[in-house]
Each structure stands twice: as C-alpha cells, then as structure tokens.
Coordinates of C-alpha atoms and ligand atoms in Angstrom, one line a residue:
M1 CA -22.9 87.9 -24.4
R2 CA -20.2 89.5 -22.2
K3 CA -20.3 87.2 -19.2
L4 CA -20.5 84.0 -21.2
E5 CA -17.2 82.3 -21.6
L6 CA -15.4 82.8 -24.9
H7 CA -15.8 79.3 -26.2
W8 CA -19.5 79.4 -25.6
Q9 CA -19.8 82.7 -27.4
I10 CA -17.8 81.2 -30.3
L11 CA -19.9 78.0 -30.4
I12 CA -23.1 80.1 -30.4
G13 CA -21.7 82.2 -33.2
M14 CA -20.9 79.0 -35.2
L15 CA -24.3 77.5 -34.6
A16 CA -26.2 80.7 -35.5
G17 CA -24.1 81.0 -38.7
V18 CA -25.1 77.5 -39.8
L19 CA -28.8 78.0 -38.9
F20 CA -28.9 81.4 -40.6
A21 CA -27.4 80.0 -43.8
L22 CA -29.7 77.0 -43.8
A23 CA -32.6 79.4 -43.6
M24 CA -31.2 81.7 -46.2
V25 CA -30.6 79.0 -48.8
Q26 CA -34.4 78.5 -48.9
L27 CA -34.7 82.0 -50.4
D28 CA -33.7 82.7 -54.1
W29 CA -31.6 85.6 -53.1
G30 CA -30.3 84.1 -49.9
P31 CA -27.0 82.6 -51.1
K32 CA -26.0 85.7 -53.0
F33 CA -26.9 87.8 -50.0
I34 CA -24.5 85.7 -47.8
S35 CA -21.6 85.9 -50.3
D36 CA -22.0 89.6 -50.8
W37 CA -22.9 90.8 -47.3
I38 CA -21.9 88.2 -44.8
K39 CA -18.8 86.4 -46.2
P40 CA -16.6 89.6 -46.3
F41 CA -16.9 89.9 -42.5
G42 CA -15.5 86.4 -42.2
N43 CA -12.6 87.3 -44.5
I44 CA -12.0 90.5 -42.5
F45 CA -11.8 88.4 -39.3
I46 CA -9.3 85.9 -40.9
N47 CA -7.2 88.7 -42.4
S48 CA -7.0 90.5 -39.0
L49 CA -5.6 87.3 -37.5
K50 CA -3.1 86.8 -40.3
L51 CA -2.2 90.4 -40.1
I52 CA -0.6 89.9 -36.7
A53 CA 1.0 86.5 -37.4
V54 CA 4.3 87.8 -38.7
P55 CA 4.8 90.6 -36.1
L56 CA 3.8 88.1 -33.4
I57 CA 6.5 85.6 -34.5
L58 CA 9.1 88.3 -34.8
G59 CA 8.3 89.9 -31.5
S60 CA 7.7 86.9 -29.4
L61 CA 10.5 84.7 -30.8
I62 CA 13.1 87.4 -30.5
K63 CA 12.0 88.1 -26.9
G64 CA 11.8 84.4 -26.2
V65 CA 15.2 83.4 -27.5
S66 CA 17.0 86.4 -25.9
D67 CA 15.3 85.6 -22.6
L68 CA 16.9 82.2 -22.6
K69 CA 20.3 83.9 -22.1
D70 CA 22.1 80.8 -23.0
I71 CA 22.4 79.2 -26.5
S72 CA 22.7 75.6 -25.1
K73 CA 19.2 75.9 -23.7
L74 CA 17.9 76.8 -27.1
S75 CA 19.5 73.7 -28.7
Q76 CA 18.2 71.5 -25.9
M77 CA 14.7 72.8 -26.4
G78 CA 15.0 72.7 -30.2
G79 CA 16.1 69.0 -30.1
R80 CA 13.2 68.0 -27.8
T81 CA 10.6 69.9 -29.8
I82 CA 11.6 68.4 -33.1
G83 CA 11.9 64.9 -31.7
I84 CA 8.5 65.0 -30.0
Y85 CA 6.9 66.6 -33.1
I86 CA 8.2 63.7 -35.3
A87 CA 7.1 61.1 -32.8
T88 CA 3.5 62.4 -32.6
T89 CA 3.3 62.6 -36.3
V90 CA 4.4 59.0 -36.7
I91 CA 1.8 57.9 -34.1
A92 CA -0.9 59.9 -36.0
V93 CA -0.1 58.1 -39.3
T94 CA 0.0 54.8 -37.6
I95 CA -3.5 55.4 -36.1
G96 CA -4.7 56.5 -39.5
L97 CA -3.5 53.3 -41.2
G98 CA -4.9 51.2 -38.4
V99 CA -8.4 52.7 -38.7
V100 CA -8.6 52.6 -42.5
N101 CA -7.4 49.0 -42.6
V102 CA -9.9 47.8 -40.1
V103 CA -13.0 49.8 -41.3
K104 CA -12.1 49.5 -45.1
P105 CA -14.2 52.4 -46.2
G106 CA -13.1 52.1 -49.8
A107 CA -14.7 48.7 -50.2
S108 CA -18.2 50.3 -49.8
I109 CA -17.8 52.6 -52.8
T110 CA -19.8 51.3 -55.8
E111 CA -18.4 51.4 -59.3
A112 CA -21.1 53.9 -60.3
T113 CA -20.3 56.3 -57.4
R114 CA -16.7 56.1 -58.2
T115 CA -17.2 57.0 -61.8
E116 CA -19.6 59.8 -60.9
L117 CA -17.1 61.3 -58.4
V118 CA -14.2 61.0 -60.7
E119 CA -16.1 62.8 -63.5
N120 CA -17.5 65.5 -61.3
Y121 CA -14.3 66.5 -59.7
K122 CA -11.7 65.8 -62.4
G123 CA -11.1 69.5 -63.0
D124 CA -10.5 70.2 -59.3
A125 CA -8.2 67.2 -58.9
D126 CA -6.1 68.2 -61.9
A127 CA -5.7 71.7 -60.5
I128 CA -4.4 70.2 -57.2
K129 CA -2.1 67.9 -59.1
N130 CA -0.6 70.8 -61.0
K131 CA 0.1 72.6 -57.8
A132 CA 1.8 69.5 -56.3
D133 CA 3.8 69.0 -59.5
K134 CA 5.3 72.5 -59.1
Q135 CA 6.4 71.6 -55.6
Q136 CA 7.8 68.3 -56.6
E137 CA 10.1 69.8 -59.2
A138 CA 12.3 71.1 -56.5
G139 CA 15.6 69.4 -55.6
P140 CA 16.2 67.4 -52.4
L141 CA 17.8 70.3 -50.5
Q142 CA 15.3 72.9 -51.6
A143 CA 13.5 73.0 -48.3
L144 CA 16.7 73.7 -46.5
E145 CA 17.7 76.3 -49.0
D146 CA 14.3 78.0 -48.6
L147 CA 14.8 78.3 -44.8
V148 CA 17.2 81.1 -45.2
P149 CA 15.7 84.3 -46.6
S150 CA 17.9 86.6 -48.7
N151 CA 15.8 89.6 -47.6
I152 CA 13.9 89.8 -44.3
F153 CA 11.4 92.3 -45.6
A154 CA 10.6 90.2 -48.6
A155 CA 10.2 87.2 -46.3
A156 CA 8.0 89.0 -43.8
S157 CA 5.8 90.4 -46.5
D158 CA 4.5 86.9 -47.4
N159 CA 2.5 84.9 -44.9
G160 CA 3.6 81.7 -46.7
N161 CA 7.2 82.3 -45.6
M162 CA 6.7 81.7 -41.9
L163 CA 9.8 79.4 -41.6
Q164 CA 12.0 82.2 -43.0
V165 CA 10.7 84.7 -40.5
I166 CA 11.2 82.1 -37.7
F167 CA 14.8 81.6 -38.9
F168 CA 15.5 85.3 -38.8
A169 CA 13.9 85.8 -35.4
I170 CA 16.0 83.0 -33.9
F171 CA 19.1 84.2 -35.5
F172 CA 18.5 87.8 -34.3
G173 CA 17.7 86.5 -30.8
I174 CA 21.0 84.6 -30.7
G175 CA 22.8 87.8 -31.7
L176 CA 21.1 89.6 -28.9
I177 CA 22.3 87.0 -26.4
L178 CA 25.9 87.4 -27.6
I179 CA 26.2 91.2 -27.4
P180 CA 27.0 93.0 -24.1
E181 CA 24.0 93.5 -21.8
E182 CA 24.2 97.3 -22.0
Q183 CA 23.6 97.3 -25.7
A184 CA 21.2 94.4 -25.7
S185 CA 18.9 95.8 -23.1
P186 CA 17.2 98.6 -25.1
V187 CA 16.6 96.3 -28.0
K188 CA 15.2 93.7 -25.7
K189 CA 13.0 96.2 -24.0
F190 CA 11.7 97.3 -27.4
F191 CA 10.7 93.8 -28.4
D192 CA 9.2 93.2 -24.9
G193 CA 6.9 96.1 -25.4
F194 CA 6.2 95.3 -29.0
N195 CA 5.2 91.8 -28.0
E196 CA 2.8 93.0 -25.3
V197 CA 1.1 95.2 -27.9
I198 CA 0.6 92.3 -30.3
L199 CA -0.8 90.1 -27.5
K200 CA -3.2 92.9 -26.7
L201 CA -4.3 93.1 -30.3
I202 CA -5.1 89.4 -30.1
D203 CA -7.4 90.0 -27.2
L204 CA -9.1 92.7 -29.1
I205 CA -9.6 90.6 -32.2
M206 CA -11.0 87.8 -30.1
L207 CA -13.8 90.1 -29.0
A208 CA -15.0 89.9 -32.6
A209 CA -14.5 86.1 -32.8
P210 CA -18.2 85.1 -32.3
Y211 CA -19.2 87.3 -35.2
G212 CA -16.3 86.3 -37.4
V213 CA -17.1 82.6 -37.1
F214 CA -20.8 83.3 -37.7
A215 CA -19.8 84.8 -41.1
L216 CA -17.3 82.1 -41.9
L217 CA -19.7 79.2 -41.3
A218 CA -22.6 80.9 -43.0
A219 CA -20.5 81.3 -46.1
L220 CA -19.3 77.7 -45.9
I221 CA -22.8 76.3 -45.8
V222 CA -24.0 78.1 -48.9
E223 CA -20.8 77.0 -50.8
S224 CA -20.9 73.3 -49.8
P225 CA -21.8 70.5 -52.3
S226 CA -25.0 68.5 -52.2
L227 CA -25.7 66.1 -49.3
D228 CA -25.8 63.0 -51.5
L229 CA -22.1 63.2 -52.2
F230 CA -21.5 63.4 -48.4
K231 CA -23.5 60.2 -47.9
A232 CA -21.4 58.3 -50.5
L233 CA -18.3 59.2 -48.7
A234 CA -19.7 58.8 -45.2
W235 CA -17.5 55.8 -44.3
Y236 CA -14.4 57.5 -45.4
A237 CA -15.3 60.7 -43.5
F238 CA -16.1 58.5 -40.4
C239 CA -12.7 57.0 -40.5
V240 CA -10.9 60.3 -40.6
V241 CA -13.0 61.7 -37.8
L242 CA -12.5 58.5 -35.7
G243 CA -8.8 58.6 -36.3
L244 CA -8.6 62.3 -35.3
S245 CA -10.6 61.6 -32.2
L246 CA -8.2 58.9 -31.2
M247 CA -5.3 61.3 -31.7
L248 CA -7.0 63.8 -29.5
C249 CA -7.2 61.1 -26.8
V250 CA -3.4 60.5 -27.3
Y251 CA -2.8 64.2 -26.6
L252 CA -5.0 64.2 -23.5
L253 CA -3.2 61.2 -22.2
M254 CA 0.2 62.8 -22.9
V255 CA -0.8 66.0 -21.2
W256 CA -2.1 64.1 -18.2
V257 CA 0.9 61.7 -17.9
F258 CA 3.7 64.2 -18.5
T259 CA 2.3 67.4 -17.0
K260 CA -0.5 66.2 -14.6
T261 CA -2.9 68.6 -16.3
S262 CA -6.4 67.2 -16.4
P263 CA -8.1 66.6 -19.9
S264 CA -10.8 69.1 -19.0
A265 CA -8.4 71.8 -18.0
F266 CA -6.6 71.3 -21.3
M267 CA -9.8 71.3 -23.4
K268 CA -11.2 74.3 -21.5
G269 CA -8.0 76.3 -22.1
M270 CA -7.7 75.4 -25.7
S271 CA -11.3 75.3 -26.9
P272 CA -11.4 78.9 -28.3
A273 CA -8.3 78.1 -30.4
Q274 CA -9.7 74.7 -31.4
L275 CA -13.0 76.3 -32.5
L276 CA -11.2 78.9 -34.4
A277 CA -9.1 76.3 -36.1
F278 CA -12.3 74.5 -37.1
S279 CA -13.9 77.7 -38.5
T280 CA -10.8 79.0 -40.4
S281 CA -9.2 75.7 -41.5
S282 CA -5.9 77.3 -41.0
S283 CA -3.3 76.7 -38.3
A284 CA -1.4 79.7 -39.4
A285 CA -4.5 82.0 -39.0
T286 CA -5.1 80.4 -35.6
L287 CA -1.5 80.7 -34.4
P288 CA -1.9 84.0 -32.5
V289 CA -4.8 82.6 -30.5
T290 CA -3.1 79.3 -29.9
M291 CA -0.1 81.2 -28.5
E292 CA -2.2 83.3 -26.2
R293 CA -4.3 80.4 -24.9
V294 CA -1.3 78.1 -24.3
E295 CA 0.6 80.9 -22.5
E296 CA -2.2 82.4 -20.5
H297 CA -4.6 79.5 -20.0
L298 CA -2.3 76.5 -19.9
G299 CA 0.6 78.2 -18.1
V300 CA 3.4 77.5 -20.6
D301 CA 6.2 80.1 -20.3
E302 CA 6.5 82.5 -23.2
E303 CA 10.1 81.3 -23.8
V304 CA 8.6 78.0 -24.8
T305 CA 5.5 79.0 -26.6
S306 CA 7.3 81.6 -28.7
F307 CA 9.6 78.9 -30.0
V308 CA 7.5 75.7 -30.1
L309 CA 4.2 77.0 -31.4
P310 CA 5.2 78.9 -34.5
I311 CA 7.5 76.1 -35.6
G312 CA 4.6 73.6 -34.8
A313 CA 2.1 75.5 -36.8
T314 CA 4.3 75.2 -39.9
I315 CA 5.8 71.7 -39.5
N316 CA 3.7 69.7 -37.0
M317 CA 0.5 68.6 -38.6
D318 CA -0.6 65.3 -37.0
G319 CA -4.2 65.7 -38.2
T320 CA -3.0 66.3 -41.8
S321 CA -0.7 63.3 -41.8
L322 CA -3.4 61.0 -40.3
Y323 CA -5.8 62.2 -43.0
Q324 CA -3.3 61.6 -45.7
A325 CA -2.7 58.1 -44.6
I326 CA -6.4 57.3 -44.5
A327 CA -7.1 59.1 -47.8
A328 CA -4.3 57.2 -49.6
V329 CA -5.4 53.8 -48.5
F330 CA -9.1 54.7 -49.1
I331 CA -8.4 55.7 -52.7
A332 CA -6.4 52.5 -53.2
Q333 CA -9.3 50.4 -51.8
A334 CA -11.8 52.2 -54.0
F335 CA -9.7 51.4 -57.0
G336 CA -9.6 47.7 -55.9
M337 CA -5.8 47.8 -55.2
D338 CA -4.3 45.8 -52.4
L339 CA -1.5 47.7 -50.7
S340 CA 1.4 45.6 -49.4
L341 CA 2.9 46.0 -46.0
S342 CA 5.9 47.7 -47.4
A343 CA 3.7 50.2 -49.4
Q344 CA 1.9 51.0 -46.1
L345 CA 5.2 51.4 -44.3
G346 CA 6.3 53.8 -47.1
I347 CA 3.1 55.8 -46.4
I348 CA 4.2 56.3 -42.8
V349 CA 7.4 57.9 -44.1
T350 CA 5.9 60.0 -46.9
A351 CA 2.8 61.1 -44.9
T352 CA 5.1 62.3 -42.1
L353 CA 7.3 64.3 -44.6
A354 CA 4.3 65.5 -46.6
S355 CA 2.6 66.9 -43.5
I356 CA 5.8 68.7 -42.5
G357 CA 5.8 70.2 -46.0
S358 CA 2.1 71.2 -46.0
A359 CA 1.4 74.9 -45.6
A360 CA -0.8 75.8 -42.6
V361 CA -3.6 77.0 -44.9
P362 CA -7.0 75.5 -46.0
G363 CA -6.7 72.6 -48.3
A364 CA -2.8 72.4 -48.2
G365 CA -2.9 68.8 -46.9
M366 CA -4.7 67.7 -50.1
V367 CA -1.9 69.1 -52.3
M368 CA 0.7 67.2 -50.5
L369 CA -1.4 64.1 -50.6
V370 CA -0.5 63.9 -54.3
I371 CA 3.1 63.1 -53.3
V372 CA 1.9 60.4 -50.9
L373 CA -0.2 58.8 -53.6
A374 CA 2.6 59.0 -56.2
Q375 CA 5.1 57.4 -53.9
A376 CA 2.7 54.5 -53.1
G377 CA 1.8 54.0 -56.7
I378 CA -1.9 54.9 -56.1
P379 CA -3.8 56.6 -59.0
E380 CA -3.7 60.4 -58.5
A381 CA -7.1 60.7 -60.3
G382 CA -8.4 59.3 -57.0
L383 CA -8.1 62.8 -55.5
A384 CA -11.5 63.5 -57.3
L385 CA -13.0 60.8 -55.0
I386 CA -12.4 62.7 -51.8
F387 CA -12.8 66.2 -53.0
A388 CA -16.4 66.7 -52.0
V389 CA -15.8 66.1 -48.3
D390 CA -12.4 67.7 -48.1
R391 CA -13.4 71.0 -46.6
P392 CA -15.2 69.6 -43.5
L393 CA -12.4 67.1 -42.9
D394 CA -9.9 69.9 -43.3
M395 CA -11.7 71.8 -40.6
C396 CA -11.5 68.8 -38.3
R397 CA -7.8 68.0 -39.0
T398 CA -6.8 71.6 -38.4
V399 CA -8.3 71.3 -34.8
I400 CA -5.9 68.3 -34.3
N401 CA -3.0 70.1 -35.8
V402 CA -3.4 73.0 -33.4
S403 CA -4.1 70.7 -30.4
G404 CA -0.9 68.7 -31.2
D405 CA 1.2 71.9 -31.1
A406 CA -0.3 72.9 -27.7
T407 CA 0.3 69.4 -26.3
V408 CA 4.0 69.3 -27.4
S409 CA 4.6 72.8 -26.0
M410 CA 3.2 71.7 -22.6
V411 CA 5.4 68.6 -22.6
V412 CA 8.5 70.5 -23.6
A413 CA 7.8 73.2 -21.0
K414 CA 7.4 70.7 -18.3
S415 CA 10.6 68.9 -19.2
I416 CA 12.6 72.1 -18.7
G417 CA 10.7 73.5 -15.7
K418 CA 8.8 76.2 -17.7
L419 CA 5.2 75.2 -16.9
H420 CA 3.5 77.5 -14.3
E421 CA 0.1 78.3 -12.9
P422 CA -1.9 79.9 -15.7
K423 CA -2.4 83.7 -15.4
V424 CA -5.1 85.1 -17.6
K425 CA -4.9 88.6 -18.9
N426 CA -8.1 90.4 -20.1
W427 CA -8.2 92.9 -22.8
D428 CA -9.1 95.8 -20.5
D429 CA -6.9 94.9 -17.5
N430 CA -4.8 98.1 -17.7
Y431 CA -7.4 100.2 -19.2
K432 CA -9.7 99.9 -16.1
K433 CA -7.0 101.1 -13.7
Ligands
LIG501 N1 -5.6 73.3 -43.1 C1 -4.6 72.6 -42.4 C2 -3.9 73.5 -41.4 O1 -3.8 74.7 -41.7 C3 -3.6 72.0 -43.4 C4 -4.3 70.9 -44.2 O2 -4.3 69.7 -43.7 O3 -4.8 71.2 -45.2 O4 -3.4 73.0 -40.4

C-alpha cells in the first residue's frame, strides 16, 4: 500500500470496509463481531484526530496571528473571511431551495409511507426536538456571550468549545504582536515548534487512515436501517446529493476564477480530507487533515489556514445549510403544505443562521433543522420522515462543509498575496536524514 497515493489507499479502505460488512451481515454472529472487534478501531481513529484538534488550533492560530505582525491585517482578513463565508452559505441555501422546488420530492411520498415513517421514528425525532429546545431557550446574545470563555483550561477541555479556544488563541496572538520583540520571540519560537510537532502527528495519524475508515464504514453498514426505507426517500436523498454536487461545482468555479487553480488540482489536494469528512461525518474531526492538505497541497500560507479553517469548521457549513433548506421544504411538501415566497425567503435567513450554529459533529445539522422548521411553521414531527437517510446525507454534506472551508481559504489567501506553490512534507522527511 505504501506507494499508492493516500486518497486511493483511503478509498480502498472504505470499499473493503463496506464489502467486509456486507459479507459479515450474512452470518449470525457477524454484526456483533463488527461492533465488538472492528468498530472500536474506527472510534480510536476518530478520537486520535479529535485529540489534536484543540492543540492544533492553539498552536497554529497563535503562531499565525503573531506572524501577521500587524493587527490591521488581521481585521482585513477577518472581514473578508466572514463576508465570503456568509455569501457561500446564502448561495448554498438558494441552490437547495431551487432544487427542491423543481424536483418536488415530497409530492412522491404516499400517505402510507408518511404514517409508517412518522410512527417508526417518532422517538428519535422527539429526542432531537428536546435537544433543539434546550438550545432555543437561550437569549439573543447568548452566542456572543459564549464566545468568551471564563477559563481557558475549561474551554480547551471540551471539543465542543472550539470557538472559545479560537477566541483565546487570537487574543493571545494579538498580545504577542503588541509586546517587545525580545520578549515575544521565545514564546513565538515555542509555539512554532509546538505547531510543527502537531502537524507531524497528523502525518502519523494519516498513516492509519485507510484502516480507520475501513472500521468506520464497516460499523456504519451493520447499523444502517433497511433498504426499503431508503427507497421511499430516494427522491429526497437525490435532491440533497444533487444540490451538494452543484455546490461543489460552485467551489471549483470559485477556485478556478479567483486563484487560477484547476479543479483537478483542487480535488487531488483535498480528496483525503474529503474522504475523511465522508467517513467521520464531522468537520471538527477532519479539521487537522483539512489544515494540512490546504497548506501543504494547495499552497495556502499558514497565516491564512490557521485563521480561516478553524473558524470555517465551526461556522461555515454550506452543505448543512443546503440540506436544511431541502429538508424543510421536503417535509412541508410531504405534509401537503404550500410554502409562500416569504416563507422560503425566511428559510434562507434561518438556514444560514442555523448552519452557523450547528456543531461540527455527526447529526448536528438535524438538531438545528428544528429551528428552521419552527420558524417556517412546518410540523416538527416531520423530522421522523427524514431520519432514516440522515446519516448517509450527513456524510455527504460534511464533504461539502469541508470543501467550502478550503475554497474560501484559497480565495482569501489569494486576495492578500498568501497563496504559494504547494510544498508537501512527508512524515519521515527529517527522520531519513
Ligand atoms: N456533520 C456535519 C459536520 O460536521 C454537521 C451536520 O450537518 O450535521 O460538518
């Protein structure tokens, strides 16, 4: 496997995992064998990625911000990043609404299927609604308040608090710019070295990626619901996948127009991160690999990746917002509701905000969908309709979430002269010397 390129190795791992699981489910003891003896390796792989997310953000962002040497550059980059993130999200929601209104997947759901789905998944839908209710109880400025941690160690000890860690790292980096060079230099050197170590750990973890995705996909296959349910929801799933594919075309076009990078170079550079996003369904778990690929394989300067990508992983979810728009209108169609133009425009706003608020973990988009449904007056019980196919669609939308972050970081880097020739580092570069 050594000479084969990483994305091929990962693809082979995924395929082998699926085939292995399909063979194992034929045996009585197969599914239990996979949950007891294969799935844990997938979990270990995801954990090892999550393990380095917080140190990576701290190390690279502190280094990245202090390298800027000038606070006005930071605010310039920050403004552009947030502006382009919001613009791509609005494009994604609009594409989603366009597709779902043309294809009308909800119209093909029969009364019997609807009742069956609602009954089967009522419990799961209620659990999601409860989670969403808790989030909704918060006041209007809660998100802003949550941005500032009262204790950095408490913030860094929870992977769900990425934005707080990002806030601290930027704040610390600004402090580092403002103190005299003499005192700043050893601190900067420490974080430079720290950051290099973390990047090396990512290389090492990626050596295990083909085996990790094998285990993840095998576990997913034995846990997935029956094929009949998938068929009933085929049109809906088709709409989501079609919308996501169109969004990918938008990214390729943006990268080509703004940075003159060919679509194939972008896809080749990003494919290991995209495949990992697909296998883990989490942009947060994929973040370390996304950062490494964008920096080393697409040539974006670390000053930009360290700032744009961690923020993107937490707030920029174009795939999620597109899916939320399609799911909301699909549920409305399935319940025989006709959504007015103003209700659909409202969906653009709420889906954009809901995707910003979604955590970068599996299934988070569905929790925030509750808010989109409530705002548009669509029955929340409709969540049960789409539950069966949510996981595979979550895998697909996470690929788009990650690709969107990479696209924006390239565009931002180009606009401030920080896009270079890619320089790939292998895990054993120094070791060999
Ligand atoms: N799983 C997605 C992500 O991590 C979020 C979601 O749409 O559920 O990017």
